Amino acid sequence: MGTMYYGDSGLPIHIEDRTLAHLKVVIATKLRRDESFTLSWRHPSDEREGRSTVWLQPSIPLMFTFEEPRGPELDRAWIESLTRSANSTGGLTLVPQDGASTELAAEQPDSA
């Protein structure tokens, strides 16, 4: 399970390594072009129902960590599908290779 950290929130977003590797390519390409966009995902079934969206822009820190030391083989068609989504008015919506929406797990901060 990989993790994406975005901004100063310290809120990790857990994403399966293979999916995160594909997202990283799309996100890095858009940010390298100085493009801002949204990333949206459905919450996993073991969390509260709903979905989340983050605004991605080049000036906000972003870090990807992977559990596996070697990167997976990338699927060009999946990257192209994710890129089309990222270039749409709805922003990047995480879809698996088969085209159905998928879920990410964002840890909820402790409410003390």
CSV table of N, CA and C in Angstrom, one decimal, residues 4-82:
chain,number,residue,atom,x,y,z
A,4,MET,N,0.1,8.9,-0.5
A,4,MET,CA,0.4,10.2,-1.0
A,4,MET,C,0.1,11.2,0.1
A,5,TYR,N,1.1,12.1,0.3
A,5,TYR,CA,1.0,13.2,1.3
A,5,TYR,C,0.9,14.5,0.5
A,6,TYR,N,-0.1,15.3,0.8
A,6,TYR,CA,-0.3,16.5,0.0
A,6,TYR,C,-0.4,17.7,1.0
A,7,GLY,N,0.4,18.7,0.8
A,7,GLY,CA,0.3,19.9,1.6
A,7,GLY,C,0.8,19.7,3.0
A,8,ASP,N,0.3,20.7,3.9
A,8,ASP,CA,0.8,20.7,5.3
A,8,ASP,C,-0.2,19.9,6.2
A,9,SER,N,-1.2,19.3,5.6
A,9,SER,CA,-2.2,18.6,6.5
A,9,SER,C,-1.7,17.4,7.2
A,10,GLY,N,-0.6,16.8,6.6
A,10,GLY,CA,-0.1,15.6,7.2
A,10,GLY,C,-1.1,14.4,7.1
A,11,LEU,N,-2.2,14.6,6.4
A,11,LEU,CA,-3.2,13.5,6.2
A,11,LEU,C,-2.8,12.6,5.1
A,12,PRO,N,-2.4,11.4,5.4
A,12,PRO,CA,-1.9,10.4,4.4
A,12,PRO,C,-3.1,9.9,3.6
A,13,ILE,N,-3.0,9.8,2.3
A,13,ILE,CA,-4.0,9.1,1.5
A,13,ILE,C,-3.4,7.8,1.0
A,14,HIS,N,-3.9,6.7,1.4
A,14,HIS,CA,-3.4,5.4,1.1
A,14,HIS,C,-4.0,4.9,-0.2
A,15,ILE,N,-3.1,4.5,-1.1
A,15,ILE,CA,-3.4,4.0,-2.4
A,15,ILE,C,-2.6,2.8,-2.7
A,16,GLU,N,-3.2,1.8,-3.3
A,16,GLU,CA,-2.5,0.6,-3.7
A,16,GLU,C,-1.3,1.1,-4.6
A,17,ASP,N,-0.1,0.4,-4.4
A,17,ASP,CA,1.1,0.8,-5.1
A,17,ASP,C,0.9,1.0,-6.6
A,18,ARG,N,0.3,0.0,-7.2
A,18,ARG,CA,0.2,0.0,-8.7
A,18,ARG,C,-0.6,1.2,-9.2
A,19,THR,N,-1.7,1.5,-8.5
A,19,THR,CA,-2.6,2.6,-8.8
A,19,THR,C,-1.8,3.9,-8.5
A,20,LEU,N,-1.1,4.0,-7.4
A,20,LEU,CA,-0.4,5.2,-7.1
A,20,LEU,C,0.7,5.5,-8.1
A,21,ALA,N,1.3,4.5,-8.7
A,21,ALA,CA,2.4,4.6,-9.7
A,21,ALA,C,1.8,5.3,-10.9
A,22,HIS,N,0.6,4.9,-11.3
A,22,HIS,CA,-0.1,5.4,-12.5
A,22,HIS,C,-0.5,6.9,-12.2
A,23,LEU,N,-1.1,7.1,-11.0
A,23,LEU,CA,-1.5,8.5,-10.6
A,23,LEU,C,-0.3,9.4,-10.6
A,24,LYS,N,0.8,8.9,-10.1
A,24,LYS,CA,2.0,9.7,-10.0
A,24,LYS,C,2.4,10.3,-11.4
A,25,VAL,N,2.4,9.4,-12.4
A,25,VAL,CA,2.8,9.8,-13.8
A,25,VAL,C,1.8,10.9,-14.2
A,26,VAL,N,0.6,10.8,-14.1
A,26,VAL,CA,-0.4,11.8,-14.5
A,26,VAL,C,-0.3,13.1,-13.7
A,27,ILE,N,-0.2,13.0,-12.4
A,27,ILE,CA,-0.1,14.2,-11.6
A,27,ILE,C,1.2,14.9,-11.9
A,28,ALA,N,2.3,14.2,-11.9
A,28,ALA,CA,3.6,14.9,-12.1
A,28,ALA,C,3.6,15.5,-13.5
A,29,THR,N,3.1,14.9,-14.5
A,29,THR,CA,3.0,15.5,-15.8
A,29,THR,C,2.2,16.8,-15.8
A,30,LYS,N,1.1,16.8,-15.2
A,30,LYS,CA,0.3,18.1,-15.1
A,30,LYS,C,0.9,19.1,-14.3
A,31,LEU,N,1.5,18.8,-13.2
A,31,LEU,CA,2.2,19.8,-12.3
A,31,LEU,C,3.4,20.3,-13.0
A,32,ARG,N,4.1,19.5,-13.7
A,32,ARG,CA,5.3,19.9,-14.4
A,32,ARG,C,5.0,21.0,-15.5
A,33,ARG,N,3.8,20.9,-16.0
A,33,ARG,CA,3.3,21.9,-17.0
A,33,ARG,C,2.6,23.1,-16.3
A,34,ASP,N,2.8,23.1,-15.0
A,34,ASP,CA,2.2,24.2,-14.2
A,34,ASP,C,0.7,24.3,-14.3
A,35,GLU,N,0.1,23.1,-14.4
A,35,GLU,CA,-1.4,23.0,-14.4
A,35,GLU,C,-2.0,22.6,-13.1
A,36,SER,N,-3.0,23.3,-12.6
A,36,SER,CA,-3.7,22.9,-11.4
A,36,SER,C,-5.0,22.2,-11.8
A,37,PHE,N,-5.4,21.3,-10.9
A,37,PHE,CA,-6.6,20.4,-11.2
A,37,PHE,C,-7.0,19.8,-9.9
A,38,THR,N,-8.2,19.1,-9.9
A,38,THR,CA,-8.6,18.4,-8.7
A,38,THR,C,-8.4,16.9,-8.9
A,39,LEU,N,-8.3,16.2,-7.8
A,39,LEU,CA,-8.2,14.7,-7.7
A,39,LEU,C,-9.3,14.3,-6.8
A,40,SER,N,-10.2,13.4,-7.3
A,40,SER,CA,-11.4,13.0,-6.5
A,40,SER,C,-11.4,11.4,-6.4
A,41,TRP,N,-11.9,10.9,-5.3
A,41,TRP,CA,-12.0,9.5,-5.1
A,41,TRP,C,-13.2,9.2,-4.1
A,42,ARG,N,-13.7,7.9,-4.3
A,42,ARG,CA,-14.7,7.4,-3.4
A,42,ARG,C,-14.0,6.9,-2.1
A,43,HIS,N,-14.6,7.0,-1.0
A,43,HIS,CA,-14.1,6.4,0.3
A,43,HIS,C,-14.2,4.9,0.2
A,44,PRO,N,-13.2,4.2,0.8
A,44,PRO,CA,-13.3,2.8,0.9
A,44,PRO,C,-14.5,2.3,1.7
A,45,SER,N,-15.0,1.1,1.5
A,45,SER,CA,-16.2,0.6,2.2
A,45,SER,C,-16.0,0.5,3.7
A,46,ASP,N,-14.8,0.5,4.2
A,46,ASP,CA,-14.6,0.4,5.7
A,46,ASP,C,-14.6,1.8,6.3
A,47,GLU,N,-14.8,2.8,5.5
A,47,GLU,CA,-14.8,4.2,6.1
A,47,GLU,C,-16.3,4.7,5.9
A,48,ARG,N,-16.5,6.0,6.4
A,48,ARG,CA,-17.8,6.6,6.2
A,48,ARG,C,-18.0,6.7,4.7
A,49,GLU,N,-19.3,6.7,4.3
A,49,GLU,CA,-19.7,6.8,2.9
A,49,GLU,C,-19.3,8.2,2.4
A,50,GLY,N,-19.0,8.3,1.1
A,50,GLY,CA,-18.8,9.6,0.6
A,50,GLY,C,-17.6,9.6,-0.4
A,51,ARG,N,-17.1,10.8,-0.7
A,51,ARG,CA,-16.0,10.9,-1.5
A,51,ARG,C,-15.2,12.2,-1.1
A,52,SER,N,-14.0,12.3,-1.6
A,52,SER,CA,-13.2,13.4,-1.2
A,52,SER,C,-12.5,14.0,-2.5
A,53,THR,N,-12.2,15.3,-2.4
A,53,THR,CA,-11.5,15.9,-3.5
A,53,THR,C,-10.4,16.8,-3.0
A,54,VAL,N,-9.3,16.8,-3.6
A,54,VAL,CA,-8.2,17.8,-3.2
A,54,VAL,C,-7.8,18.6,-4.5
A,55,TRP,N,-7.5,19.8,-4.2
A,55,TRP,CA,-7.0,20.7,-5.3
A,55,TRP,C,-5.5,20.6,-5.4
A,56,LEU,N,-5.0,20.2,-6.5
A,56,LEU,CA,-3.6,20.0,-6.8
A,56,LEU,C,-3.0,21.1,-7.6
A,57,GLN,N,-2.0,21.7,-7.0
A,57,GLN,CA,-1.3,22.8,-7.8
A,57,GLN,C,0.2,22.7,-7.5
A,58,PRO,N,1.0,23.2,-8.4
A,58,PRO,CA,2.4,23.1,-8.3
A,58,PRO,C,3.1,23.6,-7.1
A,59,SER,N,2.5,24.7,-6.5
A,59,SER,CA,3.2,25.3,-5.3
A,59,SER,C,3.0,24.6,-4.0
A,60,ILE,N,2.1,23.5,-4.0
A,60,ILE,CA,1.8,22.8,-2.7
A,60,ILE,C,2.7,21.5,-2.7
A,61,PRO,N,3.4,21.3,-1.6
A,61,PRO,CA,4.2,20.1,-1.5
A,61,PRO,C,3.4,18.8,-1.7
A,62,LEU,N,4.0,17.8,-2.4
A,62,LEU,CA,3.4,16.6,-2.7
A,62,LEU,C,4.5,15.5,-2.6
A,63,MET,N,4.1,14.4,-1.9
A,63,MET,CA,5.1,13.3,-1.8
A,63,MET,C,4.4,11.9,-2.0
A,64,PHE,N,5.0,11.1,-2.7
A,64,PHE,CA,4.5,9.7,-2.9
A,64,PHE,C,5.5,8.7,-2.2
A,65,THR,N,5.0,7.8,-1.5
A,65,THR,CA,5.8,6.7,-0.9
A,65,THR,C,5.2,5.4,-1.3
A,66,PHE,N,6.1,4.4,-1.6
A,66,PHE,CA,5.6,3.1,-2.1
A,66,PHE,C,6.1,2.0,-1.2
A,67,GLU,N,5.3,1.0,-0.9
A,67,GLU,CA,5.7,-0.1,-0.1
A,67,GLU,C,6.7,-1.0,-0.9
A,68,GLU,N,6.4,-1.2,-2.2
A,68,GLU,CA,7.3,-2.0,-3.0
A,68,GLU,C,8.5,-1.3,-3.5
A,69,PRO,N,9.7,-1.8,-3.4
A,69,PRO,CA,10.9,-1.1,-3.8
A,69,PRO,C,11.0,-1.0,-5.3
A,70,ARG,N,10.4,-1.9,-6.1
A,70,ARG,CA,10.4,-1.8,-7.5
A,70,ARG,C,9.1,-1.3,-8.0
A,71,GLY,N,9.1,-0.4,-9.0
A,71,GLY,CA,7.9,0.1,-9.6
A,71,GLY,C,7.3,-0.9,-10.5
A,72,PRO,N,5.9,-0.9,-10.6
A,72,PRO,CA,5.2,-1.8,-11.4
A,72,PRO,C,5.3,-1.5,-12.9
A,73,GLU,N,5.0,-2.4,-13.8
A,73,GLU,CA,5.0,-2.1,-15.2
A,73,GLU,C,3.7,-1.2,-15.4
A,74,LEU,N,3.9,-0.1,-16.1
A,74,LEU,CA,2.8,0.8,-16.3
A,74,LEU,C,2.0,0.5,-17.5
A,75,ASP,N,0.7,0.7,-17.4
A,75,ASP,CA,-0.2,0.5,-18.5
A,75,ASP,C,-0.5,1.8,-19.2
A,76,ARG,N,-0.1,1.9,-20.4
A,76,ARG,CA,-0.2,3.2,-21.2
A,76,ARG,C,-1.7,3.6,-21.3
A,77,ALA,N,-2.6,2.6,-21.6
A,77,ALA,CA,-4.0,2.9,-21.8
A,77,ALA,C,-4.6,3.4,-20.5
A,78,TRP,N,-4.2,2.9,-19.4
A,78,TRP,CA,-4.8,3.4,-18.1
A,78,TRP,C,-4.3,4.8,-17.9
A,79,ILE,N,-3.0,5.1,-18.1
A,79,ILE,CA,-2.4,6.4,-18.0
A,79,ILE,C,-3.2,7.4,-18.9
A,80,GLU,N,-3.4,7.0,-20.1
A,80,GLU,CA,-4.2,7.9,-21.0
A,80,GLU,C,-5.6,8.1,-20.5
A,81,SER,N,-6.2,7.1,-20.0
A,81,SER,CA,-7.6,7.3,-19.4
A,81,SER,C,-7.6,8.3,-18.2
A,82,LEU,N,-6.6,8.1,-17.4
A,82,LEU,CA,-6.5,9.0,-16.2
A,82,LEU,C,-6.2,10.4,-16.7
